[in-house]
CSV table of C-alpha atoms (C1' of nucleotides) in Angstrom, one decimal:
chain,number,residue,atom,x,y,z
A,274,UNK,CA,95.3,136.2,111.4
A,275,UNK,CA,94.8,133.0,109.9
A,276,UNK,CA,91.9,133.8,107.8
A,277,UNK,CA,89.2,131.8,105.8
A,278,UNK,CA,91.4,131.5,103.3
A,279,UNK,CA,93.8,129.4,104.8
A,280,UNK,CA,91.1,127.1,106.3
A,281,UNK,CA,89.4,126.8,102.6
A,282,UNK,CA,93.3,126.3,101.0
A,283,UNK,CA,93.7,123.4,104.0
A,284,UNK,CA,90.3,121.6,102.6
A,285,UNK,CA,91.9,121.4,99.6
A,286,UNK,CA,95.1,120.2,100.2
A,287,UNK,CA,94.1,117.8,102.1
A,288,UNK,CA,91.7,116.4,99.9
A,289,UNK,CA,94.7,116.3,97.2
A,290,UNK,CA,96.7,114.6,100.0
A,291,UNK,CA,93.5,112.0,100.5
A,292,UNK,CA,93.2,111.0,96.9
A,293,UNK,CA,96.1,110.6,95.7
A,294,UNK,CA,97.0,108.3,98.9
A,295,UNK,CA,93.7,106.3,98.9
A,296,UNK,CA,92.0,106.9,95.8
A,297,UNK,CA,88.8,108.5,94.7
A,298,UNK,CA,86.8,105.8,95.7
A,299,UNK,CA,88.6,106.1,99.7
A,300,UNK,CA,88.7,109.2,100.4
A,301,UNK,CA,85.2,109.9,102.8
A,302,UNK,CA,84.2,113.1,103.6
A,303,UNK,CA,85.2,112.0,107.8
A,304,UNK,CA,88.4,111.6,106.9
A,305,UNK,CA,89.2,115.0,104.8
A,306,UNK,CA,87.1,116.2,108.4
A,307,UNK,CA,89.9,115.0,110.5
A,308,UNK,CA,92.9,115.3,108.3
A,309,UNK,CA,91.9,119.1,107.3
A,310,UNK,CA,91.0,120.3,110.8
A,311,UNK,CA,88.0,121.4,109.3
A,312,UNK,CA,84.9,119.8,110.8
A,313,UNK,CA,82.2,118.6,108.4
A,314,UNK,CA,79.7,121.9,108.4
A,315,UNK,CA,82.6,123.8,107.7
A,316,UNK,CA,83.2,121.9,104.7
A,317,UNK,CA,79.9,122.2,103.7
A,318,UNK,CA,80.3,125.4,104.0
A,319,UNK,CA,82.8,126.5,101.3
A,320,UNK,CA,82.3,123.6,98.6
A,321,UNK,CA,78.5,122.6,98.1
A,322,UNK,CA,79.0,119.5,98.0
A,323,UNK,CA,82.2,116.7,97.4
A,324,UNK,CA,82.2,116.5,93.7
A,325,UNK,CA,82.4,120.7,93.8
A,326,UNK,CA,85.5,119.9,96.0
A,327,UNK,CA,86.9,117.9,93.9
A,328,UNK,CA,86.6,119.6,90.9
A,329,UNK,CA,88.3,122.8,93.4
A,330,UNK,CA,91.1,120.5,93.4
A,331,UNK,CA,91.3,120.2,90.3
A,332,UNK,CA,91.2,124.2,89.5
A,333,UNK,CA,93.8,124.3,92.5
A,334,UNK,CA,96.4,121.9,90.7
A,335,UNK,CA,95.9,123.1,87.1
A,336,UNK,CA,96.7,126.5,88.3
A,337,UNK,CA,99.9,125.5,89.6
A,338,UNK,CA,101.1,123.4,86.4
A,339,UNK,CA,100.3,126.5,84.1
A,340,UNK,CA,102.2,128.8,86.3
A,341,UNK,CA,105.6,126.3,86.6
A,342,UNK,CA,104.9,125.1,82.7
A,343,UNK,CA,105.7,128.6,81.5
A,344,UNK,CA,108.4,129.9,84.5
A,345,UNK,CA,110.8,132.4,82.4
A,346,UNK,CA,108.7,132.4,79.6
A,347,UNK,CA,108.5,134.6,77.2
A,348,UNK,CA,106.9,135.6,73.7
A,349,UNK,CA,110.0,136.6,71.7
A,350,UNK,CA,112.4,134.0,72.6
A,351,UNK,CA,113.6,132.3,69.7
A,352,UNK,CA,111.4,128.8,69.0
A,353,UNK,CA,114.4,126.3,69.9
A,354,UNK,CA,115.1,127.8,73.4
A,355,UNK,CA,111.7,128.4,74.0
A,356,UNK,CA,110.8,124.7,73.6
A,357,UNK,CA,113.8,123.6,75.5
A,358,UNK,CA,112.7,126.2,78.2
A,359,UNK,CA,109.3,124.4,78.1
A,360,UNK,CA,110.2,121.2,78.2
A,361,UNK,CA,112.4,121.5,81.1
A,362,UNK,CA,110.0,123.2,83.3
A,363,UNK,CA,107.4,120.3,82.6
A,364,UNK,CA,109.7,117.8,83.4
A,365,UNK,CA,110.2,119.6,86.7
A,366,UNK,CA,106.5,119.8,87.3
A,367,UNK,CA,106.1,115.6,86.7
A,368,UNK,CA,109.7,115.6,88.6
A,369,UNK,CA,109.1,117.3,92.0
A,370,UNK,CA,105.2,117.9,91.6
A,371,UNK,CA,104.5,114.2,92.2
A,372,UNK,CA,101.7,114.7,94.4
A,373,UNK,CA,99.8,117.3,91.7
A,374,UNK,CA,100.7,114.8,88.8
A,375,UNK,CA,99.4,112.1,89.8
A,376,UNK,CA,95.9,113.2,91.0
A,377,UNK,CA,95.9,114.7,87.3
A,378,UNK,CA,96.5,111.6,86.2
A,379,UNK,CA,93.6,110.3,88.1
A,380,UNK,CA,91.4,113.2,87.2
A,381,UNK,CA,91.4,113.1,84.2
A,382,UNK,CA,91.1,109.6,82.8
A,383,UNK,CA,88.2,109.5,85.6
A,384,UNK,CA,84.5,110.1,84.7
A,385,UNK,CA,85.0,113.2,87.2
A,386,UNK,CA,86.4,115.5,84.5
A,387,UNK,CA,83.6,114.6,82.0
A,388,UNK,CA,80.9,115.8,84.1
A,389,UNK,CA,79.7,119.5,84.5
A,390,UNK,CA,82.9,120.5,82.5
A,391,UNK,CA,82.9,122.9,80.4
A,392,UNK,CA,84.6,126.2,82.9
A,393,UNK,CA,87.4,123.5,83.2
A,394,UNK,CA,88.4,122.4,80.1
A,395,UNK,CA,88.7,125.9,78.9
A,396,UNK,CA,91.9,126.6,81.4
A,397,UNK,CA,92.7,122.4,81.4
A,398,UNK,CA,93.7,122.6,77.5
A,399,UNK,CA,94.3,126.6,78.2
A,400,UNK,CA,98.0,125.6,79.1
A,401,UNK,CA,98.4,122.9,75.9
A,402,UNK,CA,96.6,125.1,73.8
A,403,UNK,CA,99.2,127.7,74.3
A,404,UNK,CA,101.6,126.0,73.3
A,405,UNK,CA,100.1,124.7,70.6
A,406,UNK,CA,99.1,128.0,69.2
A,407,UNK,CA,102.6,129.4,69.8
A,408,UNK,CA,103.5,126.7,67.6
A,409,UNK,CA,101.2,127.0,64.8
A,410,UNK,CA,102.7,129.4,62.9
A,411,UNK,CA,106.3,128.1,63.4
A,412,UNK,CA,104.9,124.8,61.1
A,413,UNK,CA,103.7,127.2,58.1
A,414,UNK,CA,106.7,129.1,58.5
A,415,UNK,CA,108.7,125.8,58.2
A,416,UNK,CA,110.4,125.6,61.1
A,417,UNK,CA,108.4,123.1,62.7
A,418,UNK,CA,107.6,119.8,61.0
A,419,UNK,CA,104.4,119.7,59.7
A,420,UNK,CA,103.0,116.5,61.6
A,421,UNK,CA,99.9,116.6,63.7
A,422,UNK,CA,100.0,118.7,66.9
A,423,UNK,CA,98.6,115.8,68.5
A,424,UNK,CA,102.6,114.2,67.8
A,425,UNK,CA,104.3,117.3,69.2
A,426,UNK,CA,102.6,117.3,72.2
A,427,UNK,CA,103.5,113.7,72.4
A,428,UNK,CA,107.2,114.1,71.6
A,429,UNK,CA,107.7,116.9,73.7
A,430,UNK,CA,105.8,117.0,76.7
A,431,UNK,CA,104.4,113.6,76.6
A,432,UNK,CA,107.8,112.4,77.0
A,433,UNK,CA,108.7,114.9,79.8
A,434,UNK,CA,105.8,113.4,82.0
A,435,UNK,CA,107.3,109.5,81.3
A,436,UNK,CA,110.8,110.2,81.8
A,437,UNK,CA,109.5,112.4,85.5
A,438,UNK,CA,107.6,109.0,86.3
A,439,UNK,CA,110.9,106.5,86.0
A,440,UNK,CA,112.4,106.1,88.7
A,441,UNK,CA,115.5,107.3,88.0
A,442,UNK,CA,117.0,111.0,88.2
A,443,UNK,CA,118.5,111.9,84.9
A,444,UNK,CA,121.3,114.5,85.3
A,445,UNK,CA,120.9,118.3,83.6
A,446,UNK,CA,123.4,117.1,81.0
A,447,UNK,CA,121.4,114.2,80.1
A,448,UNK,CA,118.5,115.7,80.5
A,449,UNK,CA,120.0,118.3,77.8
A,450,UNK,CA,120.6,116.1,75.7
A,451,UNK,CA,116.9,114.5,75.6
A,452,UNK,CA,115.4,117.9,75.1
A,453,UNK,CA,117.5,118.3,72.1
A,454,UNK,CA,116.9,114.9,71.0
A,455,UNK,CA,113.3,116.1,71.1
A,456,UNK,CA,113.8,119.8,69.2
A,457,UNK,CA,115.6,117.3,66.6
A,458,UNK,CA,112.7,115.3,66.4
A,459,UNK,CA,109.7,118.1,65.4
A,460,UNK,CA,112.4,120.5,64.1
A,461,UNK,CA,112.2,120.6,60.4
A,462,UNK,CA,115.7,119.9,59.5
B,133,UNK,CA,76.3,74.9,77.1
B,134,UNK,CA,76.8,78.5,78.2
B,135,UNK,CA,78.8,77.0,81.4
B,136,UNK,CA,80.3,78.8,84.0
B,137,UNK,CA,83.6,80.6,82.7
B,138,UNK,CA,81.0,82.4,80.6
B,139,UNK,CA,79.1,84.0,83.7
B,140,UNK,CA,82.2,84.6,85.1
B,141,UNK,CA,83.6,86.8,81.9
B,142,UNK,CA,80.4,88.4,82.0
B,143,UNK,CA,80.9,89.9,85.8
B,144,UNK,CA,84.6,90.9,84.7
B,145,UNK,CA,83.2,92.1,81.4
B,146,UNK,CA,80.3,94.4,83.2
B,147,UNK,CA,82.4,95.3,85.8
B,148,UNK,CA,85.0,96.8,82.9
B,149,UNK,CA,82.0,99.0,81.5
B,150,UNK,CA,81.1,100.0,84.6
B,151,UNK,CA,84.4,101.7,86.0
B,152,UNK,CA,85.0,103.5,82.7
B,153,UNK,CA,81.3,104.6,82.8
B,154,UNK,CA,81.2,105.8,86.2
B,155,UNK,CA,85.0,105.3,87.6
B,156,UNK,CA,86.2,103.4,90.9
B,157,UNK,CA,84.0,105.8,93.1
B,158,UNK,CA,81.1,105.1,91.3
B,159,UNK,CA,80.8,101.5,90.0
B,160,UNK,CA,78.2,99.9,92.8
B,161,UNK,CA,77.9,96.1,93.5
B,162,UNK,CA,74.0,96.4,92.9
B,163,UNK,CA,74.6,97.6,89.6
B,164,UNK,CA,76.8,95.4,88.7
B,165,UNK,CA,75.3,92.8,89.7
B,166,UNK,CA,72.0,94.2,87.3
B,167,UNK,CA,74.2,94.7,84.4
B,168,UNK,CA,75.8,91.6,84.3
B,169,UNK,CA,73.1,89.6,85.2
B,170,UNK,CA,74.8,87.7,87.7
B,171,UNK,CA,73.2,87.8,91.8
B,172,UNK,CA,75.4,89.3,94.3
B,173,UNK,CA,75.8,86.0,95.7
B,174,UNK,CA,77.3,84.7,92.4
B,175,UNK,CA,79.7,87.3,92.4
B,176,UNK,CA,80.8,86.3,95.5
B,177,UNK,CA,81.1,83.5,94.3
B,178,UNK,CA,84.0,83.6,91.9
B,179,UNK,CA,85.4,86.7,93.8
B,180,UNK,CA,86.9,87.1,97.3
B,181,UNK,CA,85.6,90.9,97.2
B,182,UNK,CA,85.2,93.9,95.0
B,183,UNK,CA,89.1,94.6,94.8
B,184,UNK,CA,89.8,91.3,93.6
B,185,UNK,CA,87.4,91.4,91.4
B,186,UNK,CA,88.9,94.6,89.9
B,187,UNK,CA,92.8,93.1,89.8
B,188,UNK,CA,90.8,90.1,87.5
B,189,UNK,CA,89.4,92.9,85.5
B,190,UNK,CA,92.9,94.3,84.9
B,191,UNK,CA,94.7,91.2,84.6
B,192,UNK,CA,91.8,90.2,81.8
B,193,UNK,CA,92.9,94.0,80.3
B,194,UNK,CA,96.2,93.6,80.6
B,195,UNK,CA,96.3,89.8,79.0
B,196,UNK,CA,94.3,91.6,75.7
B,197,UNK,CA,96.7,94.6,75.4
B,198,UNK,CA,100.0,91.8,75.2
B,199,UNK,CA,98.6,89.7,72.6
B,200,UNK,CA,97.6,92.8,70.5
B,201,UNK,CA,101.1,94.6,70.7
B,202,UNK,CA,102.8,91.7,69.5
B,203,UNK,CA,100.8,90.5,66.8
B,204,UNK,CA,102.9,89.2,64.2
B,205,UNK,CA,105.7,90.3,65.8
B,206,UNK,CA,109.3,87.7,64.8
B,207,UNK,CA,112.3,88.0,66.9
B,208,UNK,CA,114.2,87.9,64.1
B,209,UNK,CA,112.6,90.7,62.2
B,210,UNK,CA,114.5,93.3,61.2
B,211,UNK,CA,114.9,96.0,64.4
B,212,UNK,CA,113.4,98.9,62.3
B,213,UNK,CA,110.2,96.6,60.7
B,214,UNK,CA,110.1,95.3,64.3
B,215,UNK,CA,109.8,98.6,66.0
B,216,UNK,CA,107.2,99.8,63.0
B,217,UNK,CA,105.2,97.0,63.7
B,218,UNK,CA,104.7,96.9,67.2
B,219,UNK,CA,104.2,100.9,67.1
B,220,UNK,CA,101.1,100.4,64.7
B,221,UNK,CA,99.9,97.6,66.8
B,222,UNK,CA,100.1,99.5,69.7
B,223,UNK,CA,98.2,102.7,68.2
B,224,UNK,CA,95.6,100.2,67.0
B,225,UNK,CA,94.9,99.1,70.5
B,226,UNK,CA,94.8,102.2,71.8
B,227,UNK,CA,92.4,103.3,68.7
B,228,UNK,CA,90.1,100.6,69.0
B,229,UNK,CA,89.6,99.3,72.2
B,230,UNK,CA,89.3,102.5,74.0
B,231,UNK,CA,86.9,100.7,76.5
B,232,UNK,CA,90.4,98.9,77.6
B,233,UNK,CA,92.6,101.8,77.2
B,234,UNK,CA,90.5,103.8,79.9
B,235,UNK,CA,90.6,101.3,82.1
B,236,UNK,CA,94.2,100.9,82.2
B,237,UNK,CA,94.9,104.7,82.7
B,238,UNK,CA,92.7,104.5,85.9
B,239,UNK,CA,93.7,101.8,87.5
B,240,UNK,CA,97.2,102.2,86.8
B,241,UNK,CA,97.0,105.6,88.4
B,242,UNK,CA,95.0,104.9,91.0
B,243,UNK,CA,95.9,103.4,94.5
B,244,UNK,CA,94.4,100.0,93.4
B,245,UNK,CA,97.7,98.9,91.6
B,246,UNK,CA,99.4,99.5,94.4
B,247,UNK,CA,97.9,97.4,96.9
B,248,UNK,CA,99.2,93.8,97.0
B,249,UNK,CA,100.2,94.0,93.6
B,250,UNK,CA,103.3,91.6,93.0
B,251,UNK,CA,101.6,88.9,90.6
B,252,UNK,CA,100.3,91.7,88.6
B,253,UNK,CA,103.2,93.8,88.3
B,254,UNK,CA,105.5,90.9,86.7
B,255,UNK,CA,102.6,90.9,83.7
B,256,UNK,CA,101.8,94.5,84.1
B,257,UNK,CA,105.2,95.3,83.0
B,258,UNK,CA,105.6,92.2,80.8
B,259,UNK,CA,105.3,93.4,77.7
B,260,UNK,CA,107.2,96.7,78.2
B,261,UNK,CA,109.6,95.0,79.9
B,262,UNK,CA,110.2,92.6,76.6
B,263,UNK,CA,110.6,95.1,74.4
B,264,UNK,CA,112.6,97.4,76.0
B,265,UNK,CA,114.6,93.9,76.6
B,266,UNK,CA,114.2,93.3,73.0
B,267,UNK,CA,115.7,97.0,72.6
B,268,UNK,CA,118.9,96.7,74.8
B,269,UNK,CA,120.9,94.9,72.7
B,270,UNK,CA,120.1,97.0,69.9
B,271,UNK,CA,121.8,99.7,71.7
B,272,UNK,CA,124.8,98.5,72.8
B,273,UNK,CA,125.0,97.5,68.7
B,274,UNK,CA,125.0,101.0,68.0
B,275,UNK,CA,121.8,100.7,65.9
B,276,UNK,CA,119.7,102.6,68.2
B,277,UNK,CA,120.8,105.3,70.3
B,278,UNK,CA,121.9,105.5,73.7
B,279,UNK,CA,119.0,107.5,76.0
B,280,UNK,CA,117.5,106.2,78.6
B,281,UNK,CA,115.0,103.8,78.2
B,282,UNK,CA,112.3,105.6,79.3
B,283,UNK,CA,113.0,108.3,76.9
B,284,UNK,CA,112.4,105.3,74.2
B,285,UNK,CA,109.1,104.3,75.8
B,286,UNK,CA,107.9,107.8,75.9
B,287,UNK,CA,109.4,109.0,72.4
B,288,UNK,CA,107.5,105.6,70.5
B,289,UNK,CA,104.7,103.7,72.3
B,290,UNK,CA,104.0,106.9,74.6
B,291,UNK,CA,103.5,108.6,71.5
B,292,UNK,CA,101.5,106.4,69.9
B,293,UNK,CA,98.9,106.5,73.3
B,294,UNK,CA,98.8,110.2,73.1
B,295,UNK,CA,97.8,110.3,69.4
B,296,UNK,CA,95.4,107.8,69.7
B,297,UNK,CA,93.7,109.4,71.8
B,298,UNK,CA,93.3,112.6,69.9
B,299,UNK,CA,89.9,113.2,68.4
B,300,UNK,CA,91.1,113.1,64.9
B,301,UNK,CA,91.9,109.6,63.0
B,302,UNK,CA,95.0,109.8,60.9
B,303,UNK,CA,95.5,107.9,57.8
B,304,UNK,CA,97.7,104.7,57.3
B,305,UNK,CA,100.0,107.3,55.1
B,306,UNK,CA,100.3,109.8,58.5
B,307,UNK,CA,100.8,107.1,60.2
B,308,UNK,CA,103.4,105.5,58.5
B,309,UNK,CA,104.8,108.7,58.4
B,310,UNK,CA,104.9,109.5,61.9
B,311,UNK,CA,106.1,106.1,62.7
B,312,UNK,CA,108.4,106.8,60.3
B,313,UNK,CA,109.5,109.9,62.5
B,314,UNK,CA,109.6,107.7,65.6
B,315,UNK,CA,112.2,105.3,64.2
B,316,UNK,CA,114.4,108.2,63.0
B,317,UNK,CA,114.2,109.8,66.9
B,318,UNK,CA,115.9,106.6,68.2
B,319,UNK,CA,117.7,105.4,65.7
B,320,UNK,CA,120.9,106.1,65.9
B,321,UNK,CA,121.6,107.7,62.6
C,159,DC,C1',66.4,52.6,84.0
C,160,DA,C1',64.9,54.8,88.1
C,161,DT,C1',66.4,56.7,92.2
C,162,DC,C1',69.6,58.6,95.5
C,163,DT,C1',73.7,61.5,96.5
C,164,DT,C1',76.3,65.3,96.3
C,165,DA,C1',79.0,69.3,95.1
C,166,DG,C1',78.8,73.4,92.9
C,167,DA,C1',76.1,77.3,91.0
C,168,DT,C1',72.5,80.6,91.9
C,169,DC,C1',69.4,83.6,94.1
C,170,DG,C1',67.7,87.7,96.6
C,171,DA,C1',66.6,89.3,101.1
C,172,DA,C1',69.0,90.9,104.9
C,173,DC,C1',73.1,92.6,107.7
C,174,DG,C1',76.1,95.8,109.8
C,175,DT,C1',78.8,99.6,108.4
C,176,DT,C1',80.0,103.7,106.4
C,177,DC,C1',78.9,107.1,103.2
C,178,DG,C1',77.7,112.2,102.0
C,179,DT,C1',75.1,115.5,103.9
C,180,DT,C1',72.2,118.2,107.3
C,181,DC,C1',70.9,120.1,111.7
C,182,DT,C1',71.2,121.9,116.1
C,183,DA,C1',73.2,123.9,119.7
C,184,DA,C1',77.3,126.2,121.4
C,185,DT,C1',80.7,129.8,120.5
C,186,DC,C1',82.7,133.8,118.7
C,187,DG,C1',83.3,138.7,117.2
C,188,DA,C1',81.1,143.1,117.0
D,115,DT,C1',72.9,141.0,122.4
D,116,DC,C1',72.8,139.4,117.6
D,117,DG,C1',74.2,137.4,113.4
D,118,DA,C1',77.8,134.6,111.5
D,119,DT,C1',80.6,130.7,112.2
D,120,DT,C1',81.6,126.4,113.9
D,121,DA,C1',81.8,121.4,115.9
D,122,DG,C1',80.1,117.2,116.0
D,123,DA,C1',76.0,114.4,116.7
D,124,DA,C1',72.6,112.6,113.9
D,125,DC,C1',70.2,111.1,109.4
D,126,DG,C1',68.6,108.3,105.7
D,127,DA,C1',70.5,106.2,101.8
D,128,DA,C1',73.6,103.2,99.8
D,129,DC,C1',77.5,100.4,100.3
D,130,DG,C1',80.1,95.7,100.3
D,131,DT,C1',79.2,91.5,101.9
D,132,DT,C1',76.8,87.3,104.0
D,133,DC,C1',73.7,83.6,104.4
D,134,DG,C1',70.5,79.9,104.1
D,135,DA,C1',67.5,78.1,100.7
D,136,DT,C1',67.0,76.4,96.2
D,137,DC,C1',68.3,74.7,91.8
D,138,DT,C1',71.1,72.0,88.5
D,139,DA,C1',73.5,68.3,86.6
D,140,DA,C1',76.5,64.5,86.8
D,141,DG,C1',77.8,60.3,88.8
D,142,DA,C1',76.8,56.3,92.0
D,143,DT,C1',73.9,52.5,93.5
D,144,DG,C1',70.5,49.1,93.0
DNA sequence: CATCTTAGATCGAACGTTCGTTCTAATCGA
DNA sequence: TCGATTAGAACGAACGTTCGATCTAAGATG
């Protein structure tokens, strides 16, 4: 039966839609209105006020990129084909999630993120910091280089988002190839 | 004595504080015009409107972040002292003007670059574009390998954004070492 | 040298618009 | 019928922008 859900899920969407066509700075509270089928009050109603919205987008598209970062993931998979595993599912995230990137991308090099965050960046660095900490103990136990985690991130998933942003496609062969370029790369040896 | 150019780089100057205080949404005409010291009318003045205003800002960015990358840089350097050279400069931009680095990962994510942007994206691309130019010989001579050139990008100046933006500051050894790391990723043995 | 001319720079009040938000009256489900 | 939900008109504030007046300084004219 359609419920409240839905119409709250629709907000956000469309708000996600709005900004990353127009922009934070164009994307009025009439036109979310019209483009959601919700009517003002009713926005008013679930999120207390835009900036609450927009941080409910945020929450909304984090939630997604954790779930499709760590697809088929699991604890005991050896550290090579876990990374590679990794790696691939982010470049499919930047690849086919170009809508959720790039309001990330927006987000979070915009004052918006700075203010009243604190719940946030708990779950935003929740999904780096896992991997991270999965990684720790692979650099004392030498299989990992021992450079900052900072430059893994970088190597590995930095590189995943600005491959996903070229234009081209890369085929799963090449794209093989680059993840293994990239195990090669932090790998000690 | 204090002439006009002056006044004008102090609008395009305020206006850069402003949006990576407050972001796009937030960066008022009133205050600028308060911070700068500059009426409205004066603004209006040397600006068309608010978005052109903003393109000046980048294009002022953008003319700052080409002349640091490629300090001291020689053609006929050496491919690996080349490569290490412009990879420190770029980490030292990105280290030290942070102000500048902000800016460019809001506008270039927002909806503002998109929008009659054809002057800007010759520059804007200008100096990635000459190094990856720079680069393509390089691979066809077997010296570096042959990835996309994205993956390049991502694997040494992408890098050296991501770590500079880390918290931590890494010594000129680290550094050396990582960029030592970088060259031996795309080198081709 | 004193005065006139003129084009650009500067100001700040004011404009019409649009913003985020609120309120009221109608509607719905029980 | 009664409380919750909704649509959309309405609100004051704030926005980007305009405008006519004023100032400044560098020739031009005599």
């Amino acid at each position: 039966m359609s419920g409240k859900r839905d119409k709250r899920e629709a907000i956000v969407e469309a708000m996600l839609d709005l900004i990353v066509e127009r922009g934070f700075h164009d994307a009025p509270m009439s036109l979310l209105a019209k483009r959601s089928g919700a009517s003002p009050g009713v926005i008013y109603h679930y999120f207390p006020s835009k900036d609450e919205l927009i941080h409910a987008v945020y929450q909304h598209v984090v939630s997604i990129k954790h779930e499709l970062f760590f697809e088929g993931f699991s604890e005991d998979e050896p550290p090579r084909e876990a990374l590679l595993r990794i790696w691939l599912n982010a470049y499919r995230f930047y690849r086919t999630r170009r809508k959720e990137t790039r309001f990330l991308d927006q987000y979070l090099n915009s004052p918006y993120c700075k203010t009243g965050a604190e719940e946030e960046m708990r779950s935003a660095s929740s999904e780096s910091a896992r991997i991270l900490q999965w990684l720790q103990p692979k650099k004392k136990g030498g299989i990992v280089k021992d450079i900052p985690s900072e430059a893994i991130y970088g190597l590995t998933l930095g590189l995943a988002a600005s491959l996903a942003k070229a234009p081209k496609t890369f085929s799963p062969v090449t794209l093989k190839r680059i993840a293994e370029t990239v195990w090669q790369a932090i790998a000690d040896e």
